[in-house]
Amino acid sequence: MKLAFTASARPEAQEALRRLRHTYGESGEADADIIVALGGDGHMLDTLRKRLKDKKPVYGMNRGTIGFLMNEYAEDALIDRLQKASPIRIRPLIAQSETTSGQIVERAFNEVSLLRQTAQSAWLKIIVDGAVRLPELSCDGIMVATPAGSTAYNYSAHGPILPINARLLALTPISAFRPRRWRGALLPHTAQVRIEVLDPERRPVSCSADNRETRNILAVDIREDSSTALTLLFDQGHALDERILREQFNV
């Protein structure tokens, strides 16, 4: 089994990178069978984005803060852990943003979120599959979250936790002011979501695809990239589907 290691800039991640390379050697990403990512969830998202072309499986070990997408760190028996690991397939979102200076396309594995850039609330129009569902939403922001990302920012904004194999997307408002009672929606994974900024000059809005931000948004088209699926590897008994299930009972 050929391995390639990647690590965040955190000192503990860099030290783990040095030790694991010394113990197991390294083949380089081009020749590796599995990519081992060392860091937190942010580093995992960056690692997944780099795998969009070769689609090599990624096994993460937590050398960061939260590490929901990571396994526990241990240096011993890594090959055995990899051979026994459970695979989870995840699909990213594509966000095509129209800005005051042109178009930008990004992919997100957790969520695509729109957020107000100033103290003024954002005014947004929500369109799903060509039909206007909310002509005006006054809020701090809104997001479209995948099942893999539903326990992250989405859950903090009181959105629903989605089972990892659910063919759904969560559309979740952030501090909605008008309409007050709207709590979001569950959408089929095939949904085409368009969010238009109604007053971009006085109420500017940014768009974040995971940890990549684009500012001064006019509109964003969001959909699942159904043609792309990447593989995450998890230790036996600690797979992402089990973690997401446990999260729903973590009171």
PDB file of C-alpha atoms in Angstrom:
ATOM      1  CA  MET A   1       0.000   0.000   0.000  1.00  0.00           C
ATOM      2  CA  LYS A   2       1.495   3.321  -1.140  1.00  0.00           C
ATOM      3  CA  LEU A   3       0.792   6.362   1.042  1.00  0.00           C
ATOM      4  CA  ALA A   4       1.109  10.098   0.664  1.00  0.00           C
ATOM      5  CA  PHE A   5       0.915  12.399   3.685  1.00  0.00           C
ATOM      6  CA  THR A   6      -0.321  15.973   3.854  1.00  0.00           C
ATOM      7  CA  ALA A   7      -0.586  18.225   6.905  1.00  0.00           C
ATOM      8  CA  SER A   8      -1.868  21.604   8.009  1.00  0.00           C
ATOM      9  CA  ALA A   9       0.519  24.281   9.253  1.00  0.00           C
ATOM     10  CA  ARG A  10      -0.241  23.569  12.918  1.00  0.00           C
ATOM     11  CA  PRO A  11       2.900  22.476  14.820  1.00  0.00           C
ATOM     12  CA  GLU A  12       1.312  19.222  16.001  1.00  0.00           C
ATOM     13  CA  ALA A  13       0.281  18.370  12.442  1.00  0.00           C
ATOM     14  CA  GLN A  14       3.773  19.097  11.104  1.00  0.00           C
ATOM     15  CA  GLU A  15       5.344  16.949  13.834  1.00  0.00           C
ATOM     16  CA  ALA A  16       2.966  14.084  13.010  1.00  0.00           C
ATOM     17  CA  LEU A  17       3.849  14.480   9.326  1.00  0.00           C
ATOM     18  CA  ARG A  18       7.562  14.117  10.114  1.00  0.00           C
ATOM     19  CA  ARG A  19       7.066  11.053  12.324  1.00  0.00           C
ATOM     20  CA  LEU A  20       4.708   9.217   9.953  1.00  0.00           C
ATOM     21  CA  ARG A  21       6.904   9.833   6.938  1.00  0.00           C
ATOM     22  CA  HIS A  22       9.841   8.444   8.878  1.00  0.00           C
ATOM     23  CA  THR A  23       7.866   5.347   9.952  1.00  0.00           C
ATOM     24  CA  TYR A  24       5.962   4.511   6.765  1.00  0.00           C
ATOM     25  CA  GLY A  25       7.823   6.274   3.992  1.00  0.00           C
ATOM     26  CA  GLU A  26       6.034   8.206   1.287  1.00  0.00           C
ATOM     27  CA  SER A  27       5.275   7.608  -2.383  1.00  0.00           C
ATOM     28  CA  GLY A  28       4.070  11.087  -3.316  1.00  0.00           C
ATOM     29  CA  GLU A  29       0.511  11.992  -4.243  1.00  0.00           C
ATOM     30  CA  ALA A  30       0.823  10.970  -7.892  1.00  0.00           C
ATOM     31  CA  ASP A  31       1.741   7.363  -7.044  1.00  0.00           C
ATOM     32  CA  ALA A  32      -0.113   6.920  -3.741  1.00  0.00           C
ATOM     33  CA  ASP A  33      -3.060   4.588  -3.230  1.00  0.00           C
ATOM     34  CA  ILE A  34      -4.341   6.592  -0.236  1.00  0.00           C
ATOM     35  CA  ILE A  35      -3.845  10.177   0.920  1.00  0.00           C
ATOM     36  CA  VAL A  36      -3.412  10.564   4.702  1.00  0.00           C
ATOM     37  CA  ALA A  37      -4.429  14.051   5.886  1.00  0.00           C
ATOM     38  CA  LEU A  38      -3.183  15.387   9.227  1.00  0.00           C
ATOM     39  CA  GLY A  39      -4.934  18.380  10.763  1.00  0.00           C
ATOM     40  CA  GLY A  40      -8.497  19.496  11.387  1.00  0.00           C
ATOM     41  CA  ASP A  41     -11.631  19.687   9.300  1.00  0.00           C
ATOM     42  CA  GLY A  42     -10.373  22.757   7.436  1.00  0.00           C
ATOM     43  CA  HIS A  43      -7.332  20.859   6.210  1.00  0.00           C
ATOM     44  CA  MET A  44      -9.526  17.912   5.265  1.00  0.00           C
ATOM     45  CA  LEU A  45     -11.700  20.187   3.108  1.00  0.00           C
ATOM     46  CA  ASP A  46      -8.590  21.545   1.374  1.00  0.00           C
ATOM     47  CA  THR A  47      -7.323  17.986   0.826  1.00  0.00           C
ATOM     48  CA  LEU A  48     -10.640  16.863  -0.672  1.00  0.00           C
ATOM     49  CA  ARG A  49     -10.658  19.821  -3.036  1.00  0.00           C
ATOM     50  CA  LYS A  50      -7.265  18.704  -4.361  1.00  0.00           C
ATOM     51  CA  ARG A  51      -8.646  15.201  -4.992  1.00  0.00           C
ATOM     52  CA  LEU A  52     -11.358  16.350  -7.395  1.00  0.00           C
ATOM     53  CA  LYS A  53      -9.290  15.242 -10.386  1.00  0.00           C
ATOM     54  CA  ASP A  54      -7.720  11.954  -9.271  1.00  0.00           C
ATOM     55  CA  LYS A  55     -10.468  10.984  -6.752  1.00  0.00           C
ATOM     56  CA  LYS A  56      -8.016   9.104  -4.537  1.00  0.00           C
ATOM     57  CA  PRO A  57      -9.400   8.043  -1.130  1.00  0.00           C
ATOM     58  CA  VAL A  58      -8.524  10.205   1.861  1.00  0.00           C
ATOM     59  CA  TYR A  59      -7.959   9.037   5.437  1.00  0.00           C
ATOM     60  CA  GLY A  60      -7.741  11.826   7.989  1.00  0.00           C
ATOM     61  CA  MET A  61      -6.226  11.862  11.465  1.00  0.00           C
ATOM     62  CA  ASN A  62      -7.059  14.672  13.843  1.00  0.00           C
ATOM     63  CA  ARG A  63      -4.203  17.026  14.586  1.00  0.00           C
ATOM     64  CA  GLY A  64      -6.476  20.073  14.672  1.00  0.00           C
ATOM     65  CA  THR A  65      -9.369  21.357  16.758  1.00  0.00           C
ATOM     66  CA  ILE A  66     -12.687  19.582  16.133  1.00  0.00           C
ATOM     67  CA  GLY A  67     -11.852  16.955  13.532  1.00  0.00           C
ATOM     68  CA  PHE A  68     -15.381  15.690  12.868  1.00  0.00           C
ATOM     69  CA  LEU A  69     -14.223  14.448   9.458  1.00  0.00           C
ATOM     70  CA  MET A  70     -11.070  12.902  10.930  1.00  0.00           C
ATOM     71  CA  ASN A  71     -10.100   9.699  12.731  1.00  0.00           C
ATOM     72  CA  GLU A  72      -8.288   9.665  16.044  1.00  0.00           C
ATOM     73  CA  TYR A  73      -4.543  10.143  15.738  1.00  0.00           C
ATOM     74  CA  ALA A  74      -2.303   7.154  16.379  1.00  0.00           C
ATOM     75  CA  GLU A  75       1.048   6.281  14.841  1.00  0.00           C
ATOM     76  CA  ASP A  76       0.895   2.503  15.346  1.00  0.00           C
ATOM     77  CA  ALA A  77      -0.679  -0.029  12.957  1.00  0.00           C
ATOM     78  CA  LEU A  78      -1.621   2.545  10.353  1.00  0.00           C
ATOM     79  CA  ILE A  79      -1.557   0.057   7.467  1.00  0.00           C
ATOM     80  CA  ASP A  80      -3.860  -2.310   9.350  1.00  0.00           C
ATOM     81  CA  ARG A  81      -6.263   0.553  10.110  1.00  0.00           C
ATOM     82  CA  LEU A  82      -6.325   1.555   6.460  1.00  0.00           C
ATOM     83  CA  GLN A  83      -6.976  -1.998   5.284  1.00  0.00           C
ATOM     84  CA  LYS A  84      -9.936  -2.302   7.654  1.00  0.00           C
ATOM     85  CA  ALA A  85     -11.308   1.224   7.148  1.00  0.00           C
ATOM     86  CA  SER A  86     -14.917   1.807   6.080  1.00  0.00           C
ATOM     87  CA  PRO A  87     -15.430   3.970   2.978  1.00  0.00           C
ATOM     88  CA  ILE A  88     -17.975   6.792   2.799  1.00  0.00           C
ATOM     89  CA  ARG A  89     -18.807   8.441  -0.527  1.00  0.00           C
ATOM     90  CA  ILE A  90     -19.528  12.164  -0.523  1.00  0.00           C
ATOM     91  CA  ARG A  91     -20.500  14.570  -3.298  1.00  0.00           C
ATOM     92  CA  PRO A  92     -19.626  18.271  -3.374  1.00  0.00           C
ATOM     93  CA  LEU A  93     -21.790  21.250  -4.187  1.00  0.00           C
ATOM     94  CA  ILE A  94     -21.023  23.541  -7.103  1.00  0.00           C
ATOM     95  CA  ALA A  95     -21.499  27.247  -6.426  1.00  0.00           C
ATOM     96  CA  GLN A  96     -21.468  29.546  -9.452  1.00  0.00           C
ATOM     97  CA  SER A  97     -21.322  33.108  -8.153  1.00  0.00           C
ATOM     98  CA  GLU A  98     -22.123  36.244 -10.115  1.00  0.00           C
ATOM     99  CA  THR A  99     -20.163  39.151  -8.658  1.00  0.00           C
ATOM    100  CA  THR A 100     -19.672  42.792  -9.518  1.00  0.00           C
ATOM    101  CA  SER A 101     -16.425  41.803 -11.254  1.00  0.00           C
ATOM    102  CA  GLY A 102     -17.418  38.550 -13.017  1.00  0.00           C
ATOM    103  CA  GLN A 103     -18.214  34.898 -12.338  1.00  0.00           C
ATOM    104  CA  ILE A 104     -16.482  32.533  -9.916  1.00  0.00           C
ATOM    105  CA  VAL A 105     -17.076  28.771  -9.598  1.00  0.00           C
ATOM    106  CA  GLU A 106     -16.206  26.931  -6.373  1.00  0.00           C
ATOM    107  CA  ARG A 107     -16.954  23.532  -4.877  1.00  0.00           C
ATOM    108  CA  ALA A 108     -17.954  22.824  -1.282  1.00  0.00           C
ATOM    109  CA  PHE A 109     -18.155  19.566   0.651  1.00  0.00           C
ATOM    110  CA  ASN A 110     -19.870  20.987   3.754  1.00  0.00           C
ATOM    111  CA  GLU A 111     -21.933  23.992   2.745  1.00  0.00           C
ATOM    112  CA  VAL A 112     -22.306  27.042   0.550  1.00  0.00           C
ATOM    113  CA  SER A 113     -23.276  30.025   2.695  1.00  0.00           C
ATOM    114  CA  LEU A 114     -24.235  33.603   1.896  1.00  0.00           C
ATOM    115  CA  LEU A 115     -23.556  36.175   4.617  1.00  0.00           C
ATOM    116  CA  ARG A 116     -24.099  39.899   5.029  1.00  0.00           C
ATOM    117  CA  GLN A 117     -20.868  41.902   4.668  1.00  0.00           C
ATOM    118  CA  THR A 118     -21.939  44.874   6.802  1.00  0.00           C
ATOM    119  CA  ALA A 119     -24.166  45.666   9.774  1.00  0.00           C
ATOM    120  CA  GLN A 120     -27.127  45.845   7.364  1.00  0.00           C
ATOM    121  CA  SER A 121     -29.174  42.663   7.045  1.00  0.00           C
ATOM    122  CA  ALA A 122     -29.123  40.873   3.697  1.00  0.00           C
ATOM    123  CA  TRP A 123     -32.165  40.959   1.424  1.00  0.00           C
ATOM    124  CA  LEU A 124     -32.353  37.788  -0.638  1.00  0.00           C
ATOM    125  CA  LYS A 125     -34.679  36.093  -3.124  1.00  0.00           C
ATOM    126  CA  ILE A 126     -34.826  32.275  -3.010  1.00  0.00           C
ATOM    127  CA  ILE A 127     -35.514  30.374  -6.232  1.00  0.00           C
ATOM    128  CA  VAL A 128     -35.665  26.571  -6.374  1.00  0.00           C
ATOM    129  CA  ASP A 129     -35.835  24.747  -9.720  1.00  0.00           C
ATOM    130  CA  GLY A 130     -36.917  27.972 -11.443  1.00  0.00           C
ATOM    131  CA  ALA A 131     -39.771  28.759  -9.055  1.00  0.00           C
ATOM    132  CA  VAL A 132     -39.612  31.683  -6.630  1.00  0.00           C
ATOM    133  CA  ARG A 133     -40.127  30.190  -3.161  1.00  0.00           C
ATOM    134  CA  LEU A 134     -39.321  33.291  -1.112  1.00  0.00           C
ATOM    135  CA  PRO A 135     -39.530  36.647  -2.908  1.00  0.00           C
ATOM    136  CA  GLU A 136     -37.773  38.391  -0.024  1.00  0.00           C
ATOM    137  CA  LEU A 137     -35.813  37.031   2.940  1.00  0.00           C
ATOM    138  CA  SER A 138     -34.323  39.488   5.427  1.00  0.00           C
ATOM    139  CA  CYS A 139     -31.569  37.732   7.374  1.00  0.00           C
ATOM    140  CA  ASP A 140     -27.927  37.530   8.338  1.00  0.00           C
ATOM    141  CA  GLY A 141     -27.509  34.867   5.656  1.00  0.00           C
ATOM    142  CA  ILE A 142     -28.519  31.496   4.305  1.00  0.00           C
ATOM    143  CA  MET A 143     -26.781  28.239   3.424  1.00  0.00           C
ATOM    144  CA  VAL A 144     -27.168  25.057   1.420  1.00  0.00           C
ATOM    145  CA  ALA A 145     -25.607  22.138   3.305  1.00  0.00           C
ATOM    146  CA  THR A 146     -24.740  18.578   2.282  1.00  0.00           C
ATOM    147  CA  PRO A 147     -25.358  15.568   4.564  1.00  0.00           C
ATOM    148  CA  ALA A 148     -21.632  15.510   5.398  1.00  0.00           C
ATOM    149  CA  GLY A 149     -21.765  19.176   6.370  1.00  0.00           C
ATOM    150  CA  SER A 150     -25.137  19.140   8.094  1.00  0.00           C
ATOM    151  CA  THR A 151     -23.572  18.728  11.565  1.00  0.00           C
ATOM    152  CA  ALA A 152     -21.266  21.722  11.103  1.00  0.00           C
ATOM    153  CA  TYR A 153     -22.335  25.345  10.471  1.00  0.00           C
ATOM    154  CA  ASN A 154     -25.783  24.149   9.383  1.00  0.00           C
ATOM    155  CA  TYR A 155     -26.479  22.548  12.768  1.00  0.00           C
ATOM    156  CA  SER A 156     -25.193  25.618  14.628  1.00  0.00           C
ATOM    157  CA  ALA A 157     -27.762  27.658  12.679  1.00  0.00           C
ATOM    158  CA  HIS A 158     -30.496  25.227  13.873  1.00  0.00           C
ATOM    159  CA  GLY A 159     -30.640  23.353  10.597  1.00  0.00           C
ATOM    160  CA  PRO A 160     -31.448  19.620  10.444  1.00  0.00           C
ATOM    161  CA  ILE A 161     -28.881  16.850  10.714  1.00  0.00           C
ATOM    162  CA  LEU A 162     -29.036  14.680   7.580  1.00  0.00           C
ATOM    163  CA  PRO A 163     -28.023  10.991   7.471  1.00  0.00           C
ATOM    164  CA  ILE A 164     -24.913  10.637   5.346  1.00  0.00           C
ATOM    165  CA  ASN A 165     -26.709   8.536   2.711  1.00  0.00           C
ATOM    166  CA  ALA A 166     -29.734  10.845   2.500  1.00  0.00           C
ATOM    167  CA  ARG A 167     -30.235  12.200  -0.996  1.00  0.00           C
ATOM    168  CA  LEU A 168     -31.165  15.586   0.451  1.00  0.00           C
ATOM    169  CA  LEU A 169     -29.824  19.096   0.872  1.00  0.00           C
ATOM    170  CA  ALA A 170     -30.587  21.406   3.796  1.00  0.00           C
ATOM    171  CA  LEU A 171     -31.571  25.002   2.992  1.00  0.00           C
ATOM    172  CA  THR A 172     -31.094  26.827   6.289  1.00  0.00           C
ATOM    173  CA  PRO A 173     -31.492  30.543   7.091  1.00  0.00           C
ATOM    174  CA  ILE A 174     -29.125  32.333   9.464  1.00  0.00           C
ATOM    175  CA  SER A 175     -30.933  34.637  11.907  1.00  0.00           C
ATOM    176  CA  ALA A 176     -33.971  35.174   9.704  1.00  0.00           C
ATOM    177  CA  PHE A 177     -35.793  38.450  10.497  1.00  0.00           C
ATOM    178  CA  ARG A 178     -38.539  38.357   7.851  1.00  0.00           C
ATOM    179  CA  PRO A 179     -40.356  36.032   7.523  1.00  0.00           C
ATOM    180  CA  ARG A 180     -39.768  35.246  11.213  1.00  0.00           C
ATOM    181  CA  ARG A 181     -41.303  31.792  11.228  1.00  0.00           C
ATOM    182  CA  TRP A 182     -39.407  30.393   8.261  1.00  0.00           C
ATOM    183  CA  ARG A 183     -36.951  27.769   9.467  1.00  0.00           C
ATOM    184  CA  GLY A 184     -35.637  26.531   6.126  1.00  0.00           C
ATOM    185  CA  ALA A 185     -36.396  23.572   3.886  1.00  0.00           C
ATOM    186  CA  LEU A 186     -35.265  20.084   2.966  1.00  0.00           C
ATOM    187  CA  LEU A 187     -34.613  19.772  -0.756  1.00  0.00           C
ATOM    188  CA  PRO A 188     -33.971  16.780  -3.019  1.00  0.00           C
ATOM    189  CA  HIS A 189     -30.314  16.433  -3.956  1.00  0.00           C
ATOM    190  CA  THR A 190     -31.228  17.251  -7.571  1.00  0.00           C
ATOM    191  CA  ALA A 191     -32.527  20.714  -6.641  1.00  0.00           C
ATOM    192  CA  GLN A 192     -31.146  23.753  -8.429  1.00  0.00           C
ATOM    193  CA  VAL A 193     -31.014  26.617  -5.926  1.00  0.00           C
ATOM    194  CA  ARG A 194     -30.581  30.211  -7.016  1.00  0.00           C
ATOM    195  CA  ILE A 195     -30.138  32.968  -4.442  1.00  0.00           C
ATOM    196  CA  GLU A 196     -30.324  36.563  -5.662  1.00  0.00           C
ATOM    197  CA  VAL A 197     -29.148  39.584  -3.690  1.00  0.00           C
ATOM    198  CA  LEU A 198     -31.895  42.216  -3.873  1.00  0.00           C
ATOM    199  CA  ASP A 199     -29.896  45.271  -2.769  1.00  0.00           C
ATOM    200  CA  PRO A 200     -26.207  44.497  -3.409  1.00  0.00           C
ATOM    201  CA  GLU A 201     -25.037  48.105  -3.206  1.00  0.00           C
ATOM    202  CA  ARG A 202     -26.512  49.074   0.162  1.00  0.00           C
ATOM    203  CA  ARG A 203     -26.608  45.534   1.587  1.00  0.00           C
ATOM    204  CA  PRO A 204     -23.557  43.692   0.189  1.00  0.00           C
ATOM    205  CA  VAL A 205     -23.310  39.923   0.601  1.00  0.00           C
ATOM    206  CA  SER A 206     -20.419  37.443   0.476  1.00  0.00           C
ATOM    207  CA  CYS A 207     -20.504  33.759  -0.486  1.00  0.00           C
ATOM    208  CA  SER A 208     -18.377  31.076   1.179  1.00  0.00           C
ATOM    209  CA  ALA A 209     -17.865  27.617  -0.332  1.00  0.00           C
ATOM    210  CA  ASP A 210     -16.591  25.841   2.781  1.00  0.00           C
ATOM    211  CA  ASN A 211     -13.572  27.986   3.691  1.00  0.00           C
ATOM    212  CA  ARG A 212     -13.275  29.954   0.421  1.00  0.00           C
ATOM    213  CA  GLU A 213     -14.962  33.361   0.369  1.00  0.00           C
ATOM    214  CA  THR A 214     -16.128  35.498  -2.557  1.00  0.00           C
ATOM    215  CA  ARG A 215     -17.340  39.021  -1.824  1.00  0.00           C
ATOM    216  CA  ASN A 216     -19.809  41.423  -3.441  1.00  0.00           C
ATOM    217  CA  ILE A 217     -22.239  38.798  -4.674  1.00  0.00           C
ATOM    218  CA  LEU A 218     -25.110  39.520  -7.076  1.00  0.00           C
ATOM    219  CA  ALA A 219     -26.461  35.951  -7.288  1.00  0.00           C
ATOM    220  CA  VAL A 220     -25.337  32.367  -6.674  1.00  0.00           C
ATOM    221  CA  ASP A 221     -26.489  29.174  -8.387  1.00  0.00           C
ATOM    222  CA  ILE A 222     -25.967  26.087  -6.207  1.00  0.00           C
ATOM    223  CA  ARG A 223     -26.378  22.424  -7.115  1.00  0.00           C
ATOM    224  CA  GLU A 224     -24.929  19.041  -6.234  1.00  0.00           C
ATOM    225  CA  ASP A 225     -22.114  17.839  -8.475  1.00  0.00           C
ATOM    226  CA  SER A 226     -23.704  14.449  -9.138  1.00  0.00           C
ATOM    227  CA  SER A 227     -20.876  13.414 -11.466  1.00  0.00           C
ATOM    228  CA  THR A 228     -18.238  13.640  -8.719  1.00  0.00           C
ATOM    229  CA  ALA A 229     -17.955  11.376  -5.668  1.00  0.00           C
ATOM    230  CA  LEU A 230     -14.947  11.241  -3.357  1.00  0.00           C
ATOM    231  CA  THR A 231     -14.121   8.571  -0.790  1.00  0.00           C
ATOM    232  CA  LEU A 232     -13.416   9.242   2.887  1.00  0.00           C
ATOM    233  CA  LEU A 233     -12.038   6.381   5.004  1.00  0.00           C
ATOM    234  CA  PHE A 234     -12.977   5.877   8.655  1.00  0.00           C
ATOM    235  CA  ASP A 235     -11.875   3.438  11.332  1.00  0.00           C
ATOM    236  CA  GLN A 236     -14.235   0.557  12.041  1.00  0.00           C
ATOM    237  CA  GLY A 237     -16.993   1.575  14.437  1.00  0.00           C
ATOM    238  CA  HIS A 238     -16.316   5.273  13.926  1.00  0.00           C
ATOM    239  CA  ALA A 239     -17.624   5.843  10.407  1.00  0.00           C
ATOM    240  CA  LEU A 240     -19.238   9.143   9.471  1.00  0.00           C
ATOM    241  CA  ASP A 241     -22.757   7.702   9.318  1.00  0.00           C
ATOM    242  CA  GLU A 242     -22.451   6.494  12.930  1.00  0.00           C
ATOM    243  CA  ARG A 243     -21.031   9.842  14.065  1.00  0.00           C
ATOM    244  CA  ILE A 244     -23.893  11.735  12.446  1.00  0.00           C
ATOM    245  CA  LEU A 245     -26.435   9.415  14.073  1.00  0.00           C
ATOM    246  CA  ARG A 246     -24.803   9.872  17.496  1.00  0.00           C
ATOM    247  CA  GLU A 247     -24.806  13.650  17.044  1.00  0.00           C
ATOM    248  CA  GLN A 248     -28.611  13.645  16.943  1.00  0.00           C
ATOM    249  CA  PHE A 249     -28.722  12.175  20.458  1.00  0.00           C
ATOM    250  CA  ASN A 250     -25.871  14.253  21.875  1.00  0.00           C
ATOM    251  CA  VAL A 251     -27.897  16.342  24.301  1.00  0.00           C
TER     252      VAL A 251
END
